[in-house]
Short mmCIF file of C-alpha atoms in Angstrom, two decimals:
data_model
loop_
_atom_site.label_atom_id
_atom_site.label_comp_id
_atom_site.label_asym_id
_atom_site.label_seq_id
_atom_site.Cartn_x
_atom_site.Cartn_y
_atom_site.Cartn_z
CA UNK D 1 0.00 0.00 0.00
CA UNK D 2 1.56 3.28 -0.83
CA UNK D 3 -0.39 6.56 0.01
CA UNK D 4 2.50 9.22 0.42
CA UNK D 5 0.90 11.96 -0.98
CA UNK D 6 2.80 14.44 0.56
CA UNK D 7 1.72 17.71 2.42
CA UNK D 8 -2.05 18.91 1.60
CA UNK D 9 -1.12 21.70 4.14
CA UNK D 10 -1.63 25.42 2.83
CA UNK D 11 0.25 28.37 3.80
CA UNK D 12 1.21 29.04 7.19
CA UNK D 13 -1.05 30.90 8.71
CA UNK D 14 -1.47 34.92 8.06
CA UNK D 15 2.81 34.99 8.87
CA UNK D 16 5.13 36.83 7.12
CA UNK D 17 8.73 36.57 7.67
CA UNK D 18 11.33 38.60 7.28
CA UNK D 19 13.49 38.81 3.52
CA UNK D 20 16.07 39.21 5.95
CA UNK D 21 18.47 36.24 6.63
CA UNK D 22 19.25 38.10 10.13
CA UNK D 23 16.18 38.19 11.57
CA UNK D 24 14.16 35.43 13.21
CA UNK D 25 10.82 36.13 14.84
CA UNK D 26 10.29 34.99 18.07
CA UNK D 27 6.64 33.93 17.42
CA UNK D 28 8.30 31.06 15.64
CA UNK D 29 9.23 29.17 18.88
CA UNK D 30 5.63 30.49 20.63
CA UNK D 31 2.96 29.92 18.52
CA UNK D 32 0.89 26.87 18.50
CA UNK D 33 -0.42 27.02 14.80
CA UNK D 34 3.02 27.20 13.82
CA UNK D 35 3.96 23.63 15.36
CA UNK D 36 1.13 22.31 13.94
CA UNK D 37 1.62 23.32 10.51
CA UNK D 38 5.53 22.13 11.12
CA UNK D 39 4.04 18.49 11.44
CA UNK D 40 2.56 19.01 7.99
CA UNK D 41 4.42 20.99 6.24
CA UNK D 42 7.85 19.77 7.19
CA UNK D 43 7.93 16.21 9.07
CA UNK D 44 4.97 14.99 6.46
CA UNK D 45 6.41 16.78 3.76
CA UNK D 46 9.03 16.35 1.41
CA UNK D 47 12.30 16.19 3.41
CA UNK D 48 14.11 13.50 4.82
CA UNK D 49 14.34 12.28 8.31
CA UNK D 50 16.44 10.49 10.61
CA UNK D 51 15.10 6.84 11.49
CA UNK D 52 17.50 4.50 12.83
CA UNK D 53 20.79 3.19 12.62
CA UNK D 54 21.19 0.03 10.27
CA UNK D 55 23.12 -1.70 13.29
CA UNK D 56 20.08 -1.53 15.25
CA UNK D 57 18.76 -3.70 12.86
CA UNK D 58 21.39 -6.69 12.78
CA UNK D 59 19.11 -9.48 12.08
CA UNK D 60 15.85 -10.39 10.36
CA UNK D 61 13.07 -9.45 12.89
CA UNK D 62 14.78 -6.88 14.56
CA UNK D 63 13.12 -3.73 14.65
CA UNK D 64 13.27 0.08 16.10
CA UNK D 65 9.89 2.15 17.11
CA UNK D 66 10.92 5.56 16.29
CA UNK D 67 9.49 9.01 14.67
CA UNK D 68 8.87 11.07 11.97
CA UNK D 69 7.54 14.50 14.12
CA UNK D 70 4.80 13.27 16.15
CA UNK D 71 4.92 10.77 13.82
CA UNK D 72 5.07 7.16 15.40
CA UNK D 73 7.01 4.48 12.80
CA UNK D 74 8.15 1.12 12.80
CA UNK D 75 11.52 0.26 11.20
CA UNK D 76 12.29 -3.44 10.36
CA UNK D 77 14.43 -6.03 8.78
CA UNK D 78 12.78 -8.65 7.30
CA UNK D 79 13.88 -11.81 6.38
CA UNK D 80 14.82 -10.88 2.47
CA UNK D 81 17.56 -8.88 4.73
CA UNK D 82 15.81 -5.93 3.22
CA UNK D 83 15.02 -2.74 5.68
CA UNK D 84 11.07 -1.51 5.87
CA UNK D 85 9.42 1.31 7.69
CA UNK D 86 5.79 2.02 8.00
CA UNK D 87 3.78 3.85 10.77
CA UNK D 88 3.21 2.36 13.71
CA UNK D 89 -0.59 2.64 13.84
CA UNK D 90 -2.73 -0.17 14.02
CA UNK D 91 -5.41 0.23 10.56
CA UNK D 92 -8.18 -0.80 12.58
CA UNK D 93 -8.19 1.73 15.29
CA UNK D 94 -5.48 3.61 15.24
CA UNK D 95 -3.70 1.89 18.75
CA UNK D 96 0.24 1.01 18.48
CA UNK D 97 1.69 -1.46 16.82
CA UNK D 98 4.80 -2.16 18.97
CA UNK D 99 5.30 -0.51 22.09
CA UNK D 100 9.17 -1.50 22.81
CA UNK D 101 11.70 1.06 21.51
CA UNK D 102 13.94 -1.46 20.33
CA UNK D 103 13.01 -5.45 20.03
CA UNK D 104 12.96 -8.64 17.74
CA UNK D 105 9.44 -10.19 16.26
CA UNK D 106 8.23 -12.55 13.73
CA UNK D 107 5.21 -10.18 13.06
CA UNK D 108 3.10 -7.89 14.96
CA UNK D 109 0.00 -8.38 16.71
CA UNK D 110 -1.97 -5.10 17.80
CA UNK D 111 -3.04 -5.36 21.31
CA UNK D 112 -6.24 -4.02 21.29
CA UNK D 113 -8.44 -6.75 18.69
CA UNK D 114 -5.09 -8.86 17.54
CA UNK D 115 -4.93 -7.53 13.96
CA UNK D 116 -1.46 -8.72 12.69
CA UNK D 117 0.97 -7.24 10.50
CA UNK D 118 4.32 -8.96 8.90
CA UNK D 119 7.39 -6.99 8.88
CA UNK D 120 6.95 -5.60 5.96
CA UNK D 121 3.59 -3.66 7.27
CA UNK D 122 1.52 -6.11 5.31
CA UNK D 123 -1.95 -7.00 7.22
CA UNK D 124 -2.11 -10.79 7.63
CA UNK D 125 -4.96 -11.69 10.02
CA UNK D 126 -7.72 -10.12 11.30
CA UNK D 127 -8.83 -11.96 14.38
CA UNK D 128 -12.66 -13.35 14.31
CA UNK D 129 -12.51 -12.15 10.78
CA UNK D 130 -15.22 -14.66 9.95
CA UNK D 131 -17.42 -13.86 12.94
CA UNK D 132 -18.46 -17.19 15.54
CA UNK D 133 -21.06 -19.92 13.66
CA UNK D 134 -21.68 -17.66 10.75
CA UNK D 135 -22.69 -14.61 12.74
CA UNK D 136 -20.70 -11.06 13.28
CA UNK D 137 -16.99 -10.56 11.59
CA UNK D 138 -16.04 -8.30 8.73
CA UNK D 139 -18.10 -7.79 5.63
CA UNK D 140 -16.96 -10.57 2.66
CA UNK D 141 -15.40 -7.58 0.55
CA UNK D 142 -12.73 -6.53 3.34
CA UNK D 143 -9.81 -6.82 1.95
CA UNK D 144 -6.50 -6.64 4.12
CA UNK D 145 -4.32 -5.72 1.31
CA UNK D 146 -6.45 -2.29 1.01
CA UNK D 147 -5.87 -1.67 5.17
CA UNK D 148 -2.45 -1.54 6.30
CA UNK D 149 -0.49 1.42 8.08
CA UNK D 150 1.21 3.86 5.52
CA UNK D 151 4.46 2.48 4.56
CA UNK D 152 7.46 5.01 4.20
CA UNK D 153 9.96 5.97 1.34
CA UNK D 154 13.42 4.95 2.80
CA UNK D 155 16.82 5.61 2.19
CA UNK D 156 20.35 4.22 3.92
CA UNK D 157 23.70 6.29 3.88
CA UNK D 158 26.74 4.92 5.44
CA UNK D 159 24.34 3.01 7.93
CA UNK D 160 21.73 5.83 8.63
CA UNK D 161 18.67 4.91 7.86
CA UNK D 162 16.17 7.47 6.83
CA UNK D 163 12.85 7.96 5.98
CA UNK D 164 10.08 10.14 4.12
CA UNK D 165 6.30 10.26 4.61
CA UNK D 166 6.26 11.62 0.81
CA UNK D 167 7.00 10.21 -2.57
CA UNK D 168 7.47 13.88 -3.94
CA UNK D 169 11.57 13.73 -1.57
CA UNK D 170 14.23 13.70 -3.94
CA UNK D 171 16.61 11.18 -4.02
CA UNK D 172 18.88 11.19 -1.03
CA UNK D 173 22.12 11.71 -2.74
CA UNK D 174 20.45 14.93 -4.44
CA UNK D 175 18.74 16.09 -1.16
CA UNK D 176 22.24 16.03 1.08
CA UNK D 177 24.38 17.08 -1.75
CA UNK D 178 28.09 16.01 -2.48
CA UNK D 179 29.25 18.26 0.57
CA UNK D 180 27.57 16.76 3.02
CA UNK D 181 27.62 13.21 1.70
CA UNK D 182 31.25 13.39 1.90
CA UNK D 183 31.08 14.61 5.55
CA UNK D 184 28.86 11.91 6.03
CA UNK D 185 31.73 9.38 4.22
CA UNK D 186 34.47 10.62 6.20
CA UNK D 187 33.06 9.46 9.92
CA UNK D 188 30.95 6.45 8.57
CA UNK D 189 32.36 5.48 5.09
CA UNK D 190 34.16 2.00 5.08
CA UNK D 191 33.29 1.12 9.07
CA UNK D 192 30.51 -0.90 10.57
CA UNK D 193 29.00 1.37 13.39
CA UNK D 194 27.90 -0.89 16.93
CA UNK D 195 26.15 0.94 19.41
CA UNK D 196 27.62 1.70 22.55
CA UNK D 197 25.25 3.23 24.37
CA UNK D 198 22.02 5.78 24.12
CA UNK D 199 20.03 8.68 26.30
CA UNK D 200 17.11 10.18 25.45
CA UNK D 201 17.25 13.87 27.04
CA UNK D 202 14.07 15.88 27.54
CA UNK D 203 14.62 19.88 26.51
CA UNK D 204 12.58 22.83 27.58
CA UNK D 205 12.22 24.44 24.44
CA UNK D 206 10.81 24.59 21.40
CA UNK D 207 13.12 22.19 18.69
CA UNK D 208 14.35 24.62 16.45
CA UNK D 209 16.18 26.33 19.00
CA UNK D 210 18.29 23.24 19.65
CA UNK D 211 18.44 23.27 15.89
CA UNK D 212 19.81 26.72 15.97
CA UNK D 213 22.77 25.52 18.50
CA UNK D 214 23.67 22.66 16.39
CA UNK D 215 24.43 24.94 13.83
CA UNK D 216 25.69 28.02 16.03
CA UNK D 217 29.84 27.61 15.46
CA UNK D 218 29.84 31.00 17.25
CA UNK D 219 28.32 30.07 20.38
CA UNK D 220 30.33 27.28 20.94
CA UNK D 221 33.38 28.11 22.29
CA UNK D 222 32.19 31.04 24.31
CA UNK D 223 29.29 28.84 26.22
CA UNK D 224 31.08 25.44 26.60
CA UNK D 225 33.83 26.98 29.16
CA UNK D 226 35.27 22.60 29.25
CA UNK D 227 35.97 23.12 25.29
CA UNK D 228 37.94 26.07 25.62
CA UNK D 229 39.91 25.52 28.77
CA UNK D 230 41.19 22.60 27.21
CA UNK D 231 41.74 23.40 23.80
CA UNK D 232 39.17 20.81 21.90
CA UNK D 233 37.59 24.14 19.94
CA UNK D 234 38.28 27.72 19.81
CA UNK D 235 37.22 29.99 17.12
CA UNK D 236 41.05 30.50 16.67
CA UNK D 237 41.89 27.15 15.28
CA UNK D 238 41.92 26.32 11.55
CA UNK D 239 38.47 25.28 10.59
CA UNK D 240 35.69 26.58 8.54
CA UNK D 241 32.04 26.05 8.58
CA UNK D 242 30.14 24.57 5.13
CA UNK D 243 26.52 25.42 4.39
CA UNK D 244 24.51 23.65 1.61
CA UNK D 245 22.85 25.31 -1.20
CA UNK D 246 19.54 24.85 0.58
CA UNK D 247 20.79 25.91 3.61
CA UNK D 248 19.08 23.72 5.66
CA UNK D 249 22.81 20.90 6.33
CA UNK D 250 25.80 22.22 7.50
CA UNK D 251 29.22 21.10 8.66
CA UNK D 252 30.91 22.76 11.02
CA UNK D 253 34.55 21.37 11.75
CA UNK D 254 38.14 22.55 13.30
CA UNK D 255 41.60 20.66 13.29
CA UNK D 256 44.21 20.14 15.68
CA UNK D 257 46.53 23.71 16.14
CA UNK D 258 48.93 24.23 18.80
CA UNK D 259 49.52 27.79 17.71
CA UNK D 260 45.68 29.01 19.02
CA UNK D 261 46.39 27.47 22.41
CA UNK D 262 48.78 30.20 23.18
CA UNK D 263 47.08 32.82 21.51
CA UNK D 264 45.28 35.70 24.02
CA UNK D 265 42.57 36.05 21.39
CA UNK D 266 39.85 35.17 24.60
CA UNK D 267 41.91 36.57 27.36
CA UNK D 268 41.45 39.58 25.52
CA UNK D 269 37.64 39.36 25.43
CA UNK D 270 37.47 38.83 29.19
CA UNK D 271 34.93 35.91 28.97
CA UNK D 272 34.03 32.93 31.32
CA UNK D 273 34.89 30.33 28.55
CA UNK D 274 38.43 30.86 29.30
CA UNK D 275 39.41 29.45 32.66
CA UNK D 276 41.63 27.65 34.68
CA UNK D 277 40.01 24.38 35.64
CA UNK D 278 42.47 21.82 34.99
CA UNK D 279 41.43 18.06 34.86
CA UNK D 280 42.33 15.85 37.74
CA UNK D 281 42.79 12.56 34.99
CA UNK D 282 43.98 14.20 31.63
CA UNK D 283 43.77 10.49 30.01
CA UNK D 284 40.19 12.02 29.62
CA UNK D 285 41.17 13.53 26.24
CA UNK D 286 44.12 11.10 25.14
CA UNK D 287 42.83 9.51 21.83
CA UNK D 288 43.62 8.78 18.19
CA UNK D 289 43.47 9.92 14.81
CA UNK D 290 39.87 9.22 14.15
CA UNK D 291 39.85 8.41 10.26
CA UNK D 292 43.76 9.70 9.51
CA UNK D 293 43.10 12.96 9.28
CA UNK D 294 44.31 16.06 12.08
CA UNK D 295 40.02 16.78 12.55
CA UNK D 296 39.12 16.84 16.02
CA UNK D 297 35.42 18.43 15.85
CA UNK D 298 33.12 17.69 13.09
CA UNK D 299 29.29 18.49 13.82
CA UNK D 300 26.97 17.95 10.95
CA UNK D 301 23.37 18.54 10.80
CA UNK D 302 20.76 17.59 7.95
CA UNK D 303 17.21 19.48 7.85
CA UNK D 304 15.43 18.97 9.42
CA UNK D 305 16.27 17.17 12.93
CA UNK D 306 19.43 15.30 12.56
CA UNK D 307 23.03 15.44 13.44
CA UNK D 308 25.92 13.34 13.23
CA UNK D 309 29.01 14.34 15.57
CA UNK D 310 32.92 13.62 16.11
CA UNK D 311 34.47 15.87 19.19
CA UNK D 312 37.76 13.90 19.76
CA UNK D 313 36.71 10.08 19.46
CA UNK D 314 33.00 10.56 20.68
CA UNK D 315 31.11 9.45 17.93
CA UNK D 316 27.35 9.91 17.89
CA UNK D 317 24.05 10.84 16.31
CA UNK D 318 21.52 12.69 17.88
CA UNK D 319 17.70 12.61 16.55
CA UNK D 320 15.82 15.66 16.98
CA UNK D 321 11.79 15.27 17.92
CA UNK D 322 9.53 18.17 18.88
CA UNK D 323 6.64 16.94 21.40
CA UNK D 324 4.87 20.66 22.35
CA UNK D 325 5.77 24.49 21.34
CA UNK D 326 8.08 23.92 24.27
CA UNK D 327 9.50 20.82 24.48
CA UNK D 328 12.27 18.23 22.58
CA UNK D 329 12.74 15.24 22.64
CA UNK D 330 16.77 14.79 21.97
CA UNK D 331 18.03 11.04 21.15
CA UNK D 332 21.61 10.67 21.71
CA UNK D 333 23.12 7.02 20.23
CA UNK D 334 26.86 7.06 21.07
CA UNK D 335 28.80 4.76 18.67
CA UNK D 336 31.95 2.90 17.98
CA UNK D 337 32.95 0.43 15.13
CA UNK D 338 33.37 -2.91 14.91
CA UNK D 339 36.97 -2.41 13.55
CA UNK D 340 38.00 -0.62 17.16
CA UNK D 341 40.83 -1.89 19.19
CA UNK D 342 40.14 -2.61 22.54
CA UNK D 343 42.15 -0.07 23.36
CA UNK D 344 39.78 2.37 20.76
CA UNK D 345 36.69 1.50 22.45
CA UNK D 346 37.81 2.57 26.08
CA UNK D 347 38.80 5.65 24.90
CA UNK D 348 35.73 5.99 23.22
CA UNK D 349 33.65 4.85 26.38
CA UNK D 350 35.61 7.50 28.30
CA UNK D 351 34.71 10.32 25.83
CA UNK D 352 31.37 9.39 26.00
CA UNK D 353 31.41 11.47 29.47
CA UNK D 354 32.00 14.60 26.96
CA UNK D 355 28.65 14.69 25.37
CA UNK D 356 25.01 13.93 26.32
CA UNK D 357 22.41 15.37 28.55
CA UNK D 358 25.25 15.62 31.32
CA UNK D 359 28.25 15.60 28.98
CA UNK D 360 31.31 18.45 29.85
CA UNK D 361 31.26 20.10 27.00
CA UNK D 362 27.22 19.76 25.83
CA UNK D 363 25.69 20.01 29.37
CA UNK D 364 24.85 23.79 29.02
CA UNK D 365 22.92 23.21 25.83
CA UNK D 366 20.13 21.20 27.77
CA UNK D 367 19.98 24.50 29.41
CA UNK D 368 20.38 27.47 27.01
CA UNK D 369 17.30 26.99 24.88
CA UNK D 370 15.09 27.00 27.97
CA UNK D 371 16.71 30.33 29.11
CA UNK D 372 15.56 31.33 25.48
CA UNK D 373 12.81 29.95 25.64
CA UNK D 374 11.95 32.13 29.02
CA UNK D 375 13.20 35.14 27.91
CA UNK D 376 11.82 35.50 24.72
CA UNK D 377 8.19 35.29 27.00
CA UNK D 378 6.34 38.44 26.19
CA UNK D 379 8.11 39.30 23.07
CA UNK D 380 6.79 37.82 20.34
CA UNK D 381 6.68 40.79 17.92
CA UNK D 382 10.71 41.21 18.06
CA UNK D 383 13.30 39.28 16.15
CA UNK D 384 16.43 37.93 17.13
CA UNK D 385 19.41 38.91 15.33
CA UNK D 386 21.57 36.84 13.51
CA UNK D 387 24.24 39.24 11.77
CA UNK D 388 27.71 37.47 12.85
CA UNK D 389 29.59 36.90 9.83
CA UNK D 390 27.71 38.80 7.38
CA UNK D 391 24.09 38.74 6.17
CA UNK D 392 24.43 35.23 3.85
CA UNK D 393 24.24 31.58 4.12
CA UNK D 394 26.97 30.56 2.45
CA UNK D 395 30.23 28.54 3.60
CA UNK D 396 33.19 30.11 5.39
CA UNK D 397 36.52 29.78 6.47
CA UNK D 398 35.44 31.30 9.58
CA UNK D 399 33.32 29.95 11.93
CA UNK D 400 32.58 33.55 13.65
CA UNK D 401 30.06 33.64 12.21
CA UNK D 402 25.89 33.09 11.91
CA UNK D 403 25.87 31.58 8.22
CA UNK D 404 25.20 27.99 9.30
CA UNK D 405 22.25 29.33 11.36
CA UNK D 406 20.92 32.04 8.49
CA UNK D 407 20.92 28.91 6.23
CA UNK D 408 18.83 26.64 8.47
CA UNK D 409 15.70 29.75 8.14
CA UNK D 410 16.55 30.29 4.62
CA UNK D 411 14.95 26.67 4.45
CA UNK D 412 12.60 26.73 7.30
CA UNK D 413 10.82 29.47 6.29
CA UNK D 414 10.78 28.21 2.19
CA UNK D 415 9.36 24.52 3.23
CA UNK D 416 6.72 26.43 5.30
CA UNK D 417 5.63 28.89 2.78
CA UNK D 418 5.80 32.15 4.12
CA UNK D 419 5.48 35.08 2.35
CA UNK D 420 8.74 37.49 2.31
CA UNK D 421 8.57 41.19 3.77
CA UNK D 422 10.29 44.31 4.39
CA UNK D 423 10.67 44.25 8.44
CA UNK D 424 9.93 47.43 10.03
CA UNK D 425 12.55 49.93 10.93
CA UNK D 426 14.34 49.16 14.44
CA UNK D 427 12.83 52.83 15.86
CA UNK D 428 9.15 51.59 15.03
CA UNK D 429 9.07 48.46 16.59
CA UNK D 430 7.29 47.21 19.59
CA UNK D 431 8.88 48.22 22.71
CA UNK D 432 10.84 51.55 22.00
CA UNK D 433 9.22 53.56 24.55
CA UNK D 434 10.12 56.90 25.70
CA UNK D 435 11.40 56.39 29.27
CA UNK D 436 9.40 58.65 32.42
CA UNK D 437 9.84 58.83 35.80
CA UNK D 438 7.52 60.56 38.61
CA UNK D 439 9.41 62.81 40.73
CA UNK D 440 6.20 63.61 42.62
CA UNK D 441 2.46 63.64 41.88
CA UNK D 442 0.92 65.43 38.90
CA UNK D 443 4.63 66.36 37.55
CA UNK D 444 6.20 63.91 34.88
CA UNK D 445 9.94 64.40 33.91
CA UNK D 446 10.84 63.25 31.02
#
């Protein structure tokens, strides 16, 4: 059964955005039609999104429950070694399929009336189908090959497994791009991933503002005080930053330099990021040459919700899910290869410590968006301003800058079909008020 229409959503509703790149409104992260019409417009519509890993799915019958959006979907391998996806939604009344995140089966059998689906999302029995001694069950012209839960469009790179609820996607390769498929080569290509280990991290904002730190090179040597202090990233070090023509992936990577350690580049700016914590077990960041080259930091993100990461020899992807206006769901899948040493996978173990909900360096990002999130209460006729680095979305040698984050809206607000407009002069805006103060009653300085 294939029913991927695609998006029958209209325009966002009465919205204009800003031709800008620089200038985000905060209504985006506050308004509730706007998450709905994300669901439709983006998650149902014709983009590509994470799934799975293919090593979650070893051997025939093993299967992941995962999303698409809101979107429940089962992923499978069936016996033909092939990979299928379809939603996980019962055809009869709409209950779960599977309720395990992760499991093996021979089929599926909905626990609410016992319909049963094979791994391919087929339906295969429906029970009492026939009624009891010629009396009740389903009319003689059901016919289970016309009821079965939509199944998806599906694509594998290097192991990732992804997934469309549209035929109108393009192909994969076309939709990342030789860029970002190369990125995607250079952690993945040639090596079988295993999984070493997973958390599932609960944020208190809306998603695209964890979207907007993936993608934020500026922020993240000024807010992660562990990466500076010892060296891992600094805006000084060779690097550069690489933004798709849609905008919507990016790369953002630096190499190994011993000449921006000693630099006074953020002495000089008198920030917290540079301090003098020292580690009491420096074996902490002792590793290898992850695949020959002098990269240490490679963060790369493909619209709309995923991200594959290398900081030292931490390997791991993170799937991005909103649940509310105000809340993520972040899954973090830590990985190593099944060509590691023994010696490879401790370090890798130990690094694991660097990331996650409670990781050294990404700890304050499970915080930031909810300050955002609070402070941008109350204003949701300003913009933020994105301007670091220029006003386009293009790739840089630099990663002071906004590009990466100016290309991620340059999509967002294309897929959801908002009309482009002149924003309003800075003086004109909500909020620039003439300030007063009473000295005493009936008498108004100004």
């Amino acid at each position: 059964m294939d029913r991927l229409s695609g998006t029958t959503a209209g325009q966002a509703r009465d919205r204009t955005w800003p031709r800008s790149l620089t200038q985000v409104p905060y209504w985006a992260f506050q308004d509730e039609a706007v998450y709905r019409a994300e669901q439709e417009r983006l998650f149902h519509g014709p983009y590509w999104s994470y799934l799975c890993l293919e090593a979650e799915l070893a051997k025939p019958g093993d299967f992941c429950a995962t999303f698409i959006g809101e979107q429940p979907v089962l992923v499978t391998r069936d016996v033909d070694g092939e990979v299928y996806a379809f939603e996980n939604r019962c055809a009869h009344r709409g209950a779960l399929i599977a309720m395990a995140d992760h499991g093996h089966a021979r089929d599926f059998t909905c626990v609410y009336h016992a319909w049963t689906y094979n791994l391919q999302g087929d339906l295969t029995a429906v029970a009492f189908a026939e009624g009891i001694g010629g009396k009740g069950g389903m009319p003689p012209e059901f016919c289970m090959a016309k009821h079965g839960p939509r199944k998806l469009r599906l694509a594998v790179v290097h192991g990732l497994v992804f997934g469309s609820l549209s035929n109108e996607v393009p192909d994969i390769e076309e939709y990342l791009g030789e860029e970002i498929l190369d990125r995607i080569d250079r952690v993945l290509g040639g090596r079988r991933p295993v999984v070493l280990g997973r958390f599932t991290q609960m944020l208190p904002n809306n998603w695209k503002l964890y979207v907007e730190n993936v993608k934020d090179s500026y922020h993240a040597s000024i807010l992660h005080l562990f990466f500076t202090t010892f060296g891992i990233n600094r805006l000084s070090q060779r690097g550069g930053i690489i933004v798709d023509s849609s905008g919507g992936h990016h790369v953002s990577y630096s190499a190994i330099d011993r000449s921006a350690a000693a630099s006074t580049e953020y002495s000089e700016q008198r920030i917290r990021s540079d301090s003098e914590y020292r580690l009491a077990d420096p074996s902490l960041l002792e590793g290898f040459s992850e695949v020959g080259d002098d990269i240490t930091l490679q963060i790369l993100s493909v619209f709309p919700g995923f991200v594959l990461q290398q900081i030292q020899n931490s390997v791991a992807v993170r799937q991005i899910l909103p649940r509310s206006v105000e809340r993520t769901k972040l899954n973090w899948t830590y990985l190593g290869f099944e060509s590691d040493t023994e010696e490879q996978r401790l370090v890798r173990l130990k690094q694991a410590n660097l990331v996650g909900p409670a990781g050294y360096v990404s700890m304050e990002d499970g915080g930031i968006g909810g300050f955002v999130q609070r402070g941008i209460a109350g204003a949701s006729g300003e913009y933020a301003t994105v301007q670091m680095g220029g006003e386009s979305a293009a790739s840089s040698e630099s990663r002071v800058t906004e590009a990466s984050v100016r290309g991620f809206w340059k999509a967002y607000r294309g897929a959801m079909g908002y009309d482009l407009a002149d924003s309003p002069p800075d003086d004109t805006r909500p909020g620039r008020h003439r300030r007063a103060r009473v000295s005493r009653a009936g008498r108004e300085d100004a």
